[in-house]
Coordinates of C-alpha atoms in Angstrom, one line a residue:
Chain A
X1 CA 108.9 65.5 76.3
X2 CA 109.0 66.2 72.7
X3 CA 106.0 68.3 72.7
X4 CA 107.0 70.3 75.9
X5 CA 110.4 71.1 74.5
X6 CA 109.0 72.3 71.1
X7 CA 106.4 74.5 72.8
X8 CA 109.2 75.8 75.2
X9 CA 111.6 76.7 72.3
X10 CA 108.7 78.3 70.3
X11 CA 107.8 80.4 73.5
X12 CA 111.4 81.4 73.9
X13 CA 111.6 82.5 70.3
X14 CA 108.2 84.3 70.6
X15 CA 109.3 86.3 73.8
X16 CA 112.6 87.2 72.0
X17 CA 110.7 88.4 69.0
X18 CA 108.2 90.5 71.0
X19 CA 111.1 91.9 73.0
X20 CA 112.9 92.8 69.7
X21 CA 109.8 94.3 68.2
X22 CA 109.1 96.4 71.3
X23 CA 112.6 97.8 71.5
X24 CA 112.8 98.4 67.8
X25 CA 109.4 100.2 67.7
X26 CA 110.6 102.3 70.7
X27 CA 113.8 103.2 69.1
X28 CA 112.2 104.3 65.8
X29 CA 109.4 106.1 67.7
X30 CA 112.1 108.6 68.6
X31 CA 112.9 109.1 65.0
X32 CA 109.3 109.3 63.8
X33 CA 108.4 111.6 66.8
X34 CA 110.9 114.0 65.3
X35 CA 109.8 113.5 61.8
X36 CA 106.1 114.2 62.8
X37 CA 107.2 117.2 65.0
X38 CA 109.1 118.6 62.0
X39 CA 106.0 118.0 59.7
X40 CA 103.7 119.7 62.2
X41 CA 106.0 122.7 62.6
X42 CA 106.9 122.9 58.8
X43 CA 110.5 122.0 59.3
X44 CA 112.8 119.4 57.8
X45 CA 113.6 117.3 60.8
X46 CA 116.5 114.7 61.2
X47 CA 118.0 114.1 57.7
X48 CA 121.9 113.7 58.4
X49 CA 122.4 110.2 59.6
X50 CA 121.8 107.9 56.6
X51 CA 119.2 108.2 53.9
X52 CA 116.3 110.4 55.2
X53 CA 118.0 110.2 58.6
X54 CA 116.9 106.7 59.4
X55 CA 120.2 105.9 61.2
X56 CA 119.4 108.8 63.7
X57 CA 118.3 106.4 66.6
X58 CA 121.6 104.6 66.3
X59 CA 123.5 107.8 66.4
X60 CA 121.4 108.9 69.4
X61 CA 122.3 105.6 71.2
X62 CA 125.9 106.0 70.6
X63 CA 125.8 109.5 71.8
X64 CA 123.9 108.5 74.9
X65 CA 126.5 105.8 75.8
X66 CA 129.4 108.1 75.1
X67 CA 128.3 110.7 77.5
X68 CA 129.7 111.1 81.0
X69 CA 127.7 109.0 83.5
X70 CA 127.2 111.2 86.4
X71 CA 125.8 110.5 89.9
X72 CA 125.3 113.6 92.1
X73 CA 127.5 113.6 95.3
X74 CA 124.7 113.8 97.9
X75 CA 122.2 111.5 96.3
X76 CA 121.5 108.1 97.5
X77 CA 123.4 106.1 94.9
X78 CA 121.6 102.8 94.8
X79 CA 118.3 104.3 94.5
X80 CA 119.5 106.7 91.8
X81 CA 120.6 103.7 89.7
X82 CA 117.4 101.7 90.7
X83 CA 115.1 104.4 89.3
X84 CA 115.7 104.0 85.6
X85 CA 115.9 100.2 86.0
X86 CA 112.4 100.0 87.5
X87 CA 111.1 102.3 84.7
X88 CA 112.4 100.0 82.0
X89 CA 111.4 96.8 83.9
X90 CA 107.8 97.8 84.4
X91 CA 107.6 99.2 80.8
X92 CA 108.7 95.8 79.4
X93 CA 106.6 93.6 81.8
X94 CA 103.1 94.5 80.5
X95 CA 103.3 92.9 77.0
X96 CA 103.4 89.4 78.7
X97 CA 99.7 89.1 78.6
X98 CA 98.8 90.8 75.5
X99 CA 97.5 88.4 72.9
X100 CA 99.5 89.5 69.8
X101 CA 97.9 86.8 67.6
X102 CA 95.8 83.6 67.4
X103 CA 97.2 80.1 67.5
X104 CA 99.9 78.9 65.1
X105 CA 100.0 75.2 64.0
X106 CA 103.7 74.1 64.4
X107 CA 103.1 70.7 62.8
X108 CA 102.6 67.4 64.5
X109 CA 99.3 68.8 66.0
X110 CA 101.2 71.4 68.2
X111 CA 99.2 74.5 68.6
X112 CA 101.0 77.4 69.8
X113 CA 99.5 80.6 71.2
X114 CA 100.9 83.9 70.1
X115 CA 100.7 85.3 73.6
X116 CA 103.1 85.3 76.5
X117 CA 100.9 83.9 79.1
X118 CA 97.1 83.5 79.2
X119 CA 96.5 84.2 82.8
X120 CA 92.8 84.5 83.8
X121 CA 93.4 87.8 85.4
X122 CA 95.2 89.2 82.3
X123 CA 93.8 92.7 82.4
X124 CA 94.4 93.1 86.1
X125 CA 98.0 92.2 85.5
X126 CA 98.3 95.1 83.0
X127 CA 96.5 97.4 85.5
X128 CA 98.9 96.4 88.2
X129 CA 102.0 96.8 86.2
X130 CA 100.9 100.2 85.1
X131 CA 100.3 101.3 88.8
X132 CA 103.8 100.2 89.6
X133 CA 105.3 102.2 86.7
X134 CA 105.3 105.3 88.9
X135 CA 107.9 103.9 91.2
X136 CA 110.7 104.3 88.8
X137 CA 109.9 108.1 88.6
X138 CA 109.4 108.4 92.3
X139 CA 112.5 106.6 93.3
X140 CA 114.7 108.3 90.8
X141 CA 113.2 111.7 91.5
X142 CA 113.8 111.5 95.2
X143 CA 117.2 109.9 95.0
X144 CA 118.5 112.8 93.0
X145 CA 118.3 115.0 96.0
X146 CA 117.2 118.0 94.0
X147 CA 114.0 119.9 94.7
X148 CA 112.9 120.1 91.1
X149 CA 113.3 116.3 90.6
X150 CA 111.4 115.7 93.8
X151 CA 108.6 118.0 92.7
X152 CA 108.5 116.2 89.3
X153 CA 108.3 112.8 91.2
X154 CA 105.5 114.0 93.3
X155 CA 103.5 115.4 90.5
X156 CA 104.0 112.0 88.7
X157 CA 102.7 110.0 91.7
X158 CA 99.6 112.1 92.3
X159 CA 98.8 112.2 88.6
X160 CA 99.2 108.4 88.2
X161 CA 97.0 107.6 91.1
X162 CA 94.3 110.1 90.1
X163 CA 93.9 108.8 86.5
X164 CA 94.3 105.1 87.6
X165 CA 90.8 105.4 89.1
X166 CA 89.1 106.6 85.9
X167 CA 91.2 104.0 83.9
X168 CA 90.0 101.2 86.3
X169 CA 86.4 102.2 85.9
X170 CA 86.6 102.3 82.1
X171 CA 88.1 98.8 82.2
X172 CA 85.1 97.7 84.5
X173 CA 82.7 98.5 81.6
X174 CA 84.9 96.3 79.2
X175 CA 84.7 93.5 81.8
X176 CA 81.0 93.7 81.9
X177 CA 80.8 93.4 78.1
X178 CA 83.0 90.3 78.1
X179 CA 82.5 88.7 81.5
X180 CA 86.1 87.6 81.8
X181 CA 89.3 89.2 83.0
X182 CA 91.5 87.2 80.5
X183 CA 92.8 89.3 77.6
X184 CA 92.4 86.5 75.2
X185 CA 88.8 86.0 76.2
X186 CA 88.2 89.8 75.7
X187 CA 89.8 89.6 72.1
X188 CA 87.7 86.4 71.3
X189 CA 84.5 88.2 72.3
X190 CA 85.3 90.9 69.6
X191 CA 86.0 88.7 66.6
X192 CA 84.1 89.2 63.3
X193 CA 83.9 93.0 63.7
X194 CA 82.2 93.2 67.1
X195 CA 84.9 95.6 68.3
X196 CA 84.3 97.0 71.7
X197 CA 84.8 100.6 70.4
X198 CA 81.2 100.3 68.8
X199 CA 79.8 99.4 72.3
X200 CA 82.0 101.5 74.4
X201 CA 82.8 104.9 72.6
X202 CA 82.7 106.8 75.9
X203 CA 84.8 104.2 77.7
X204 CA 87.4 104.4 74.9
X205 CA 87.7 108.1 75.1
X206 CA 88.1 107.9 78.9
X207 CA 90.7 105.1 78.6
X208 CA 92.9 107.0 75.9
X209 CA 92.9 110.2 78.1
X210 CA 94.0 108.1 81.1
X211 CA 96.7 106.4 78.9
X212 CA 98.1 109.7 78.0
X213 CA 98.2 110.6 81.7
X214 CA 99.8 107.3 82.7
X215 CA 102.4 107.5 80.0
X216 CA 103.3 111.2 81.1
X217 CA 102.7 112.4 77.6
X218 CA 101.6 115.8 76.6
X219 CA 99.1 117.3 77.4
X220 CA 99.8 115.6 80.8
X221 CA 103.6 115.8 80.9
X222 CA 103.6 117.9 84.0
X223 CA 106.3 115.7 85.8
X224 CA 108.9 116.7 83.2
X225 CA 107.6 120.2 82.5
X226 CA 110.8 122.1 81.6
X227 CA 109.3 125.6 81.9
X228 CA 108.5 125.0 85.6
X229 CA 110.8 122.2 86.7
X230 CA 113.9 122.4 84.6
X231 CA 113.7 118.7 83.5
X232 CA 111.4 117.4 86.0
X233 CA 112.3 114.0 87.6
X234 CA 115.3 113.4 85.3
X235 CA 116.9 116.8 85.9
X236 CA 120.1 115.1 87.5
X237 CA 120.2 112.2 85.1
X238 CA 122.7 111.9 82.2
X239 CA 124.0 109.3 79.9
X240 CA 122.1 106.1 79.3
X241 CA 120.2 106.4 82.6
X242 CA 118.4 109.4 81.1
X243 CA 118.2 107.3 77.9
X244 CA 116.4 104.5 79.8
X245 CA 113.8 107.0 81.3
X246 CA 113.1 108.3 77.7
X247 CA 113.1 104.8 76.2
X248 CA 110.7 103.6 78.9
X249 CA 108.3 106.3 77.8
X250 CA 108.4 105.2 74.2
X251 CA 107.9 101.5 75.1
X252 CA 104.9 102.5 77.4
X253 CA 103.4 104.3 74.4
X254 CA 103.8 101.1 72.2
X255 CA 102.4 98.8 74.8
X256 CA 99.5 101.0 75.8
X257 CA 98.7 101.2 72.1
X258 CA 98.7 97.4 72.0
X259 CA 96.4 97.3 75.1
X260 CA 94.0 99.8 73.6
X261 CA 93.9 97.7 70.4
X262 CA 93.3 94.6 72.5
X263 CA 90.5 96.1 74.6
X264 CA 88.6 98.3 72.0
X265 CA 89.7 97.5 68.6
X266 CA 89.3 93.7 68.3
X267 CA 93.0 92.9 69.1
X268 CA 94.2 90.7 66.1
X269 CA 90.8 90.7 64.4
X270 CA 90.6 92.2 60.8
X271 CA 88.2 92.2 58.0
X272 CA 88.0 89.3 55.4
X273 CA 89.7 86.9 57.8
X274 CA 87.6 84.0 56.4
X275 CA 88.6 84.7 52.8
X276 CA 92.3 84.6 53.8
X277 CA 91.9 81.4 55.8
X278 CA 90.2 79.7 52.8
X279 CA 92.9 80.8 50.2
X280 CA 96.2 80.8 52.3
X281 CA 95.5 78.6 55.2
X282 CA 95.2 79.4 58.9
X283 CA 98.8 80.0 59.7
X284 CA 99.2 82.9 57.2
X285 CA 95.8 84.3 58.3
X286 CA 96.9 84.4 61.9
X287 CA 100.3 85.9 61.1
X288 CA 98.4 88.6 59.2
X289 CA 96.5 89.1 62.4
X290 CA 99.7 89.5 64.3
X291 CA 100.7 92.3 61.8
X292 CA 97.2 93.8 62.2
X293 CA 97.6 94.2 66.0
X294 CA 101.1 95.7 65.6
X295 CA 99.7 98.0 62.9
X296 CA 96.8 99.1 65.3
X297 CA 99.3 99.6 68.1
X298 CA 101.5 101.7 65.8
X299 CA 98.5 103.8 64.8
X300 CA 98.0 104.6 68.5
X301 CA 101.7 105.6 68.8
X302 CA 101.0 107.9 66.0
X303 CA 98.0 109.4 67.8
X304 CA 100.2 110.0 70.9
X305 CA 102.6 112.0 68.9
X306 CA 99.8 113.8 66.9
X307 CA 98.4 114.9 70.3
X308 CA 101.8 115.9 71.6
X309 CA 102.5 118.3 68.8
X310 CA 99.0 119.7 68.7
X311 CA 97.9 120.4 72.2
X312 CA 99.5 122.5 74.8
X313 CA 100.2 121.4 78.4
X314 CA 97.6 121.7 81.1
X315 CA 98.1 123.5 84.3
X316 CA 98.5 121.3 87.3
X317 CA 95.2 122.2 89.0
X318 CA 93.4 121.8 85.7
X319 CA 94.8 118.3 85.5
X320 CA 93.7 117.3 88.9
X321 CA 90.2 118.9 88.3
X322 CA 89.8 116.9 85.0
X323 CA 90.8 113.7 86.7
X324 CA 88.8 113.9 89.8
X325 CA 85.6 116.0 88.9
X326 CA 85.5 115.2 85.2
X327 CA 86.6 111.8 84.2
X328 CA 85.6 109.7 87.3
X329 CA 81.9 110.8 87.2
X330 CA 81.8 110.2 83.5
X331 CA 83.3 106.8 84.0
X332 CA 80.7 106.0 86.6
X333 CA 78.0 107.0 84.2
X334 CA 79.5 104.8 81.6
X335 CA 79.4 101.7 83.9
X336 CA 75.7 102.3 84.5
X337 CA 75.0 102.8 80.9
X338 CA 76.9 99.7 79.9
X339 CA 74.4 97.7 82.2
X340 CA 71.7 99.3 79.9
X341 CA 73.7 98.3 76.8
X342 CA 73.7 94.7 78.0
X343 CA 70.3 94.4 79.4
X344 CA 68.0 96.3 77.0
X345 CA 68.7 94.1 73.9
X346 CA 68.8 91.0 75.9
X347 CA 65.4 91.7 77.5
X348 CA 63.6 92.5 74.2
X349 CA 65.6 90.0 72.0
X350 CA 67.1 92.6 69.8
X351 CA 70.2 92.2 67.5
X352 CA 73.7 93.5 68.3
X353 CA 72.8 96.7 66.2
X354 CA 70.4 97.6 69.0
X355 CA 73.2 97.5 71.6
X356 CA 75.3 99.8 69.3
X357 CA 72.4 102.1 69.0
X358 CA 72.0 102.2 72.8
X359 CA 75.7 102.8 73.2
X360 CA 75.6 105.7 70.8
X361 CA 72.6 107.1 72.5
X362 CA 74.7 107.3 75.7
X363 CA 76.7 110.1 74.2
X364 CA 74.0 112.8 73.8
X365 CA 72.4 111.7 77.2
X366 CA 75.9 112.2 78.8
X367 CA 76.4 115.6 77.1
X368 CA 72.8 116.9 78.1
X369 CA 73.4 115.5 81.7
X370 CA 76.8 117.4 81.8
X371 CA 75.2 120.6 80.4
X372 CA 72.2 120.4 83.2
X373 CA 74.8 119.7 85.9
X374 CA 77.0 122.6 84.9
X375 CA 74.2 125.0 84.6
X376 CA 73.1 124.1 88.1
X377 CA 76.5 123.9 89.8
X378 CA 77.9 126.6 87.8
X379 CA 75.1 129.0 89.1
X380 CA 75.9 128.0 92.7
X381 CA 79.6 128.7 92.3
X382 CA 78.8 132.2 90.9
X383 CA 76.6 132.8 93.9
X384 CA 79.2 131.9 96.5
X385 CA 81.8 133.9 94.6
X386 CA 79.5 137.0 94.7
X387 CA 78.8 136.5 98.5
X388 CA 82.5 136.7 99.1
Chain F
X1 CA 108.9 73.3 97.6
X2 CA 112.5 74.6 97.4
X3 CA 111.1 77.8 95.7
X4 CA 108.6 78.2 98.6
X5 CA 111.5 78.2 101.1
X6 CA 113.4 80.8 99.0
X7 CA 110.4 82.9 98.7
X8 CA 109.6 82.7 102.5
X9 CA 113.3 83.6 103.4
X10 CA 113.2 86.6 101.0
X11 CA 109.8 87.7 102.6
X12 CA 111.1 87.5 106.1
X13 CA 114.4 89.2 105.3
X14 CA 112.7 92.2 103.6
X15 CA 110.2 92.4 106.3
X16 CA 113.0 92.6 108.9
X17 CA 114.8 95.3 106.7
X18 CA 111.6 97.3 107.0
X19 CA 112.0 97.6 110.7
X20 CA 115.8 97.7 110.7
X21 CA 116.7 100.3 108.0
X22 CA 117.5 103.8 109.2
X23 CA 115.9 105.6 106.3
X24 CA 112.2 105.8 106.1
X25 CA 112.3 105.7 102.4
X26 CA 114.3 102.5 102.4
X27 CA 111.8 101.1 104.8
X28 CA 108.9 101.9 102.4
X29 CA 110.7 100.4 99.5
X30 CA 111.3 97.2 101.5
X31 CA 107.8 97.1 102.4
X32 CA 106.8 97.3 98.7
X33 CA 109.2 94.4 98.1
X34 CA 107.6 92.4 101.0
X35 CA 104.3 92.8 99.3
X36 CA 105.7 91.4 96.2
X37 CA 106.9 88.4 98.0
X38 CA 103.5 88.0 99.6
X39 CA 101.9 88.2 96.1
X40 CA 104.4 85.5 95.0
X41 CA 102.9 83.3 97.8
X42 CA 99.4 83.9 96.4
X43 CA 100.7 82.7 93.0
X44 CA 102.0 79.6 94.6
X45 CA 98.6 79.1 96.2
X46 CA 97.0 79.5 92.6
X47 CA 95.2 82.6 93.9
X48 CA 96.0 84.8 91.0
X49 CA 93.2 87.3 91.5
X50 CA 94.4 88.0 95.1
X51 CA 97.9 88.3 93.8
X52 CA 96.9 91.0 91.3
X53 CA 94.7 92.9 93.9
X54 CA 97.4 92.8 96.4
X55 CA 99.8 94.4 93.9
X56 CA 97.2 96.9 92.6
X57 CA 95.9 98.1 95.9
X58 CA 98.9 97.7 98.3
X59 CA 101.9 98.1 96.1
X60 CA 100.4 100.4 93.5
X61 CA 98.2 102.7 95.4
X62 CA 98.7 102.7 99.2
X63 CA 102.6 102.5 99.2
X64 CA 102.8 105.2 96.5
X65 CA 100.9 107.4 98.9
X66 CA 103.2 106.4 101.8
X67 CA 106.2 107.2 99.8
X68 CA 104.6 110.5 98.6
X69 CA 103.9 111.5 102.3
X70 CA 107.4 110.6 103.6
X71 CA 109.1 112.3 100.7
X72 CA 107.4 115.6 101.7
X73 CA 108.8 115.4 105.3
X74 CA 112.2 116.7 106.1
X75 CA 114.0 113.6 107.2
X76 CA 116.9 115.0 108.8
X77 CA 115.0 117.2 111.3
X78 CA 112.4 114.5 112.2
X79 CA 115.0 111.9 113.3
X80 CA 113.3 109.7 115.9
X81 CA 114.3 110.7 119.4
X82 CA 112.8 107.7 121.1
X83 CA 115.7 105.8 122.6
X84 CA 115.3 106.5 126.3
X85 CA 115.5 103.4 128.6
X86 CA 111.8 103.7 129.4
X87 CA 110.8 103.3 125.7
X88 CA 113.3 100.4 125.3
X89 CA 111.7 98.6 128.3
X90 CA 108.2 99.2 127.2
X91 CA 109.1 97.9 123.7
X92 CA 110.7 94.7 125.1
X93 CA 107.6 94.0 127.4
X94 CA 105.1 94.6 124.5
X95 CA 107.1 92.6 122.1
X96 CA 107.7 89.7 124.5
X97 CA 104.0 89.6 125.4
X98 CA 102.9 89.5 121.7
X99 CA 105.6 86.6 121.1
X100 CA 104.0 84.6 124.1
X101 CA 100.5 85.1 122.7
X102 CA 101.5 84.0 119.3
X103 CA 103.2 80.9 120.6
X104 CA 100.2 80.0 122.8
X105 CA 97.8 80.6 119.9
X106 CA 99.8 78.5 117.3
X107 CA 101.0 75.8 119.7
X108 CA 98.0 73.5 119.3
X109 CA 97.4 74.0 115.5
X110 CA 97.4 70.8 113.5
X111 CA 99.3 71.5 110.5
X112 CA 98.2 68.3 108.9
X113 CA 100.2 66.3 106.4
X114 CA 99.9 67.9 103.2
X115 CA 96.9 68.7 101.0
X116 CA 93.7 66.7 101.4
X117 CA 92.9 65.3 98.0
X118 CA 89.2 64.9 98.8
X119 CA 88.7 68.6 99.3
X120 CA 91.5 69.8 97.0
X121 CA 90.3 71.9 94.0
X122 CA 92.9 73.7 91.9
X123 CA 90.4 76.2 90.8
X124 CA 89.4 77.5 94.3
X125 CA 91.6 80.7 94.0
X126 CA 90.3 81.7 90.6
X127 CA 88.3 84.9 90.3
X128 CA 85.2 83.2 89.1
X129 CA 84.9 81.0 92.2
X130 CA 85.9 83.8 94.6
X131 CA 83.1 86.0 93.1
X132 CA 80.5 83.2 93.4
X133 CA 81.4 82.8 97.1
X134 CA 81.6 86.6 97.7
X135 CA 78.2 87.4 95.9
X136 CA 76.3 84.2 97.0
X137 CA 77.4 83.1 100.5
X138 CA 78.8 86.3 102.0
X139 CA 76.7 89.0 100.2
X140 CA 75.6 90.8 103.3
X141 CA 79.2 91.1 104.9
X142 CA 80.5 92.1 101.6
X143 CA 78.0 94.9 101.2
X144 CA 78.4 96.0 104.8
X145 CA 82.2 96.3 104.2
X146 CA 81.7 98.5 101.2
X147 CA 79.4 100.8 103.4
X148 CA 82.1 100.8 106.0
X149 CA 84.6 102.0 103.4
X150 CA 82.1 104.5 102.1
X151 CA 81.7 106.0 105.6
X152 CA 85.5 106.1 106.1
X153 CA 85.9 107.9 102.8
X154 CA 83.2 110.5 103.7
X155 CA 85.0 110.9 107.2
X156 CA 88.3 111.5 105.4
X157 CA 86.8 114.0 103.0
X158 CA 85.2 115.9 105.9
X159 CA 88.5 116.0 107.8
X160 CA 90.4 117.3 104.8
X161 CA 87.7 119.8 103.7
X162 CA 88.5 123.5 104.2
X163 CA 85.8 125.5 106.0
X164 CA 84.9 129.1 104.7
X165 CA 87.3 131.6 106.2
X166 CA 89.8 129.0 107.6
X167 CA 93.5 129.5 106.9
X168 CA 94.9 127.1 104.4
X169 CA 98.2 126.7 106.2

């Protein structure tokens, strides 16, 4: 009884901490987004609220709450309210299975996992929630009873479904490397520097492109493309309902950063772990691991912003072409090549350096293959164009 | 056990709402909710993999496409005009027949008295065991199903493909 209640309290505190970190990071992402935008465009950025403008997120929140909460007359009211709720809900649910750290000793021999739940289908849970994320946009966009909102919603739906396929295939290569669906097992297989990025460079690039598309970030933010669709799916939204849509996007960025760190960058693994354990004890070492994962996730949030203020938006047909004819064939090649990465060193009793070598050799093979394919298919396309 | 009753009641109510609600969009959303309740049943049976796959495939992909297509339709113009006496009569006959068939089929089922401990294994629904069974005992049917899906996919692509010189709309 005693042990159960300790673990239960610790779990409740842990969930509260993760919730607070997620919301805090999301709130301050809006601030840093503007700071980086200002830096990339050689401007000053927000500097009015507080020193260096660090109270800007608070000011924004107050502004959002004070605005008039408007529901269009001919909209379907409940679905209009449900849209932003679903967006927030799905954005917050994913972090339940991410292992933010190793175990912590609470005394009396109670070991506590720094992870919400360790289900044996962890990565499928993430994938399932990501695929549900589109409902918030779809429902909100339809309920607004505005053709621009509807177009934005429809774009979001088709984009998410298209990029989910490539994302699923790149996750399959990760599963082949680890042999388990549990996120904890995936991280444990990467300890001591055996990060999956070394074995799966192509898979990581595919995954990060798909993550951009799933989060509706530039260069894939067609659902809210203001030059074509006014505001996209949130045209009719005002006040905190709009705030929740925007907030959900920043939460998604942080959580997908944490997922990428978990799958490809060793999760809570960091160099000199053994030294820290020997000199400060296991609890301190594992808390540093917790910090390491948050740091890696924040780095990916930075990459999201970096790309947003560097690249222009795709055209919609380019986006669909890239998803279906670009990423999916490359992801299938990656699955086959992962088989080679696993089998060749195992067959000839080579070290893990050999697998890294095979993995890196995959990149030139892929490029040459793509080049040959394009010179054949491109020639055909030109011929049919001439025939017309 | 109480939770099972709650979940089942929720499943049945939302499944009924799929049929009863007037707006097709509401029907689709209730159907999504029904899939969630069914996934909850899978969790209660300790079949987490089926739960995740049910959510990914049905709620996450197929229902999004349903919603996608229904949103494209003009709902006001396409209001169903199928309430003649003949269709009502036909519906009653078909529904009654199906009810009788179900009752006849389930009347003699022995529901047993709870779980049989001799054969009970809490790990049955886990993905490892499911994979072992699918790829060892049922390999041929599994591969045949994948060929069936492939053929269906090729068929769909052929139907959707534009011929040269054909009008787009």
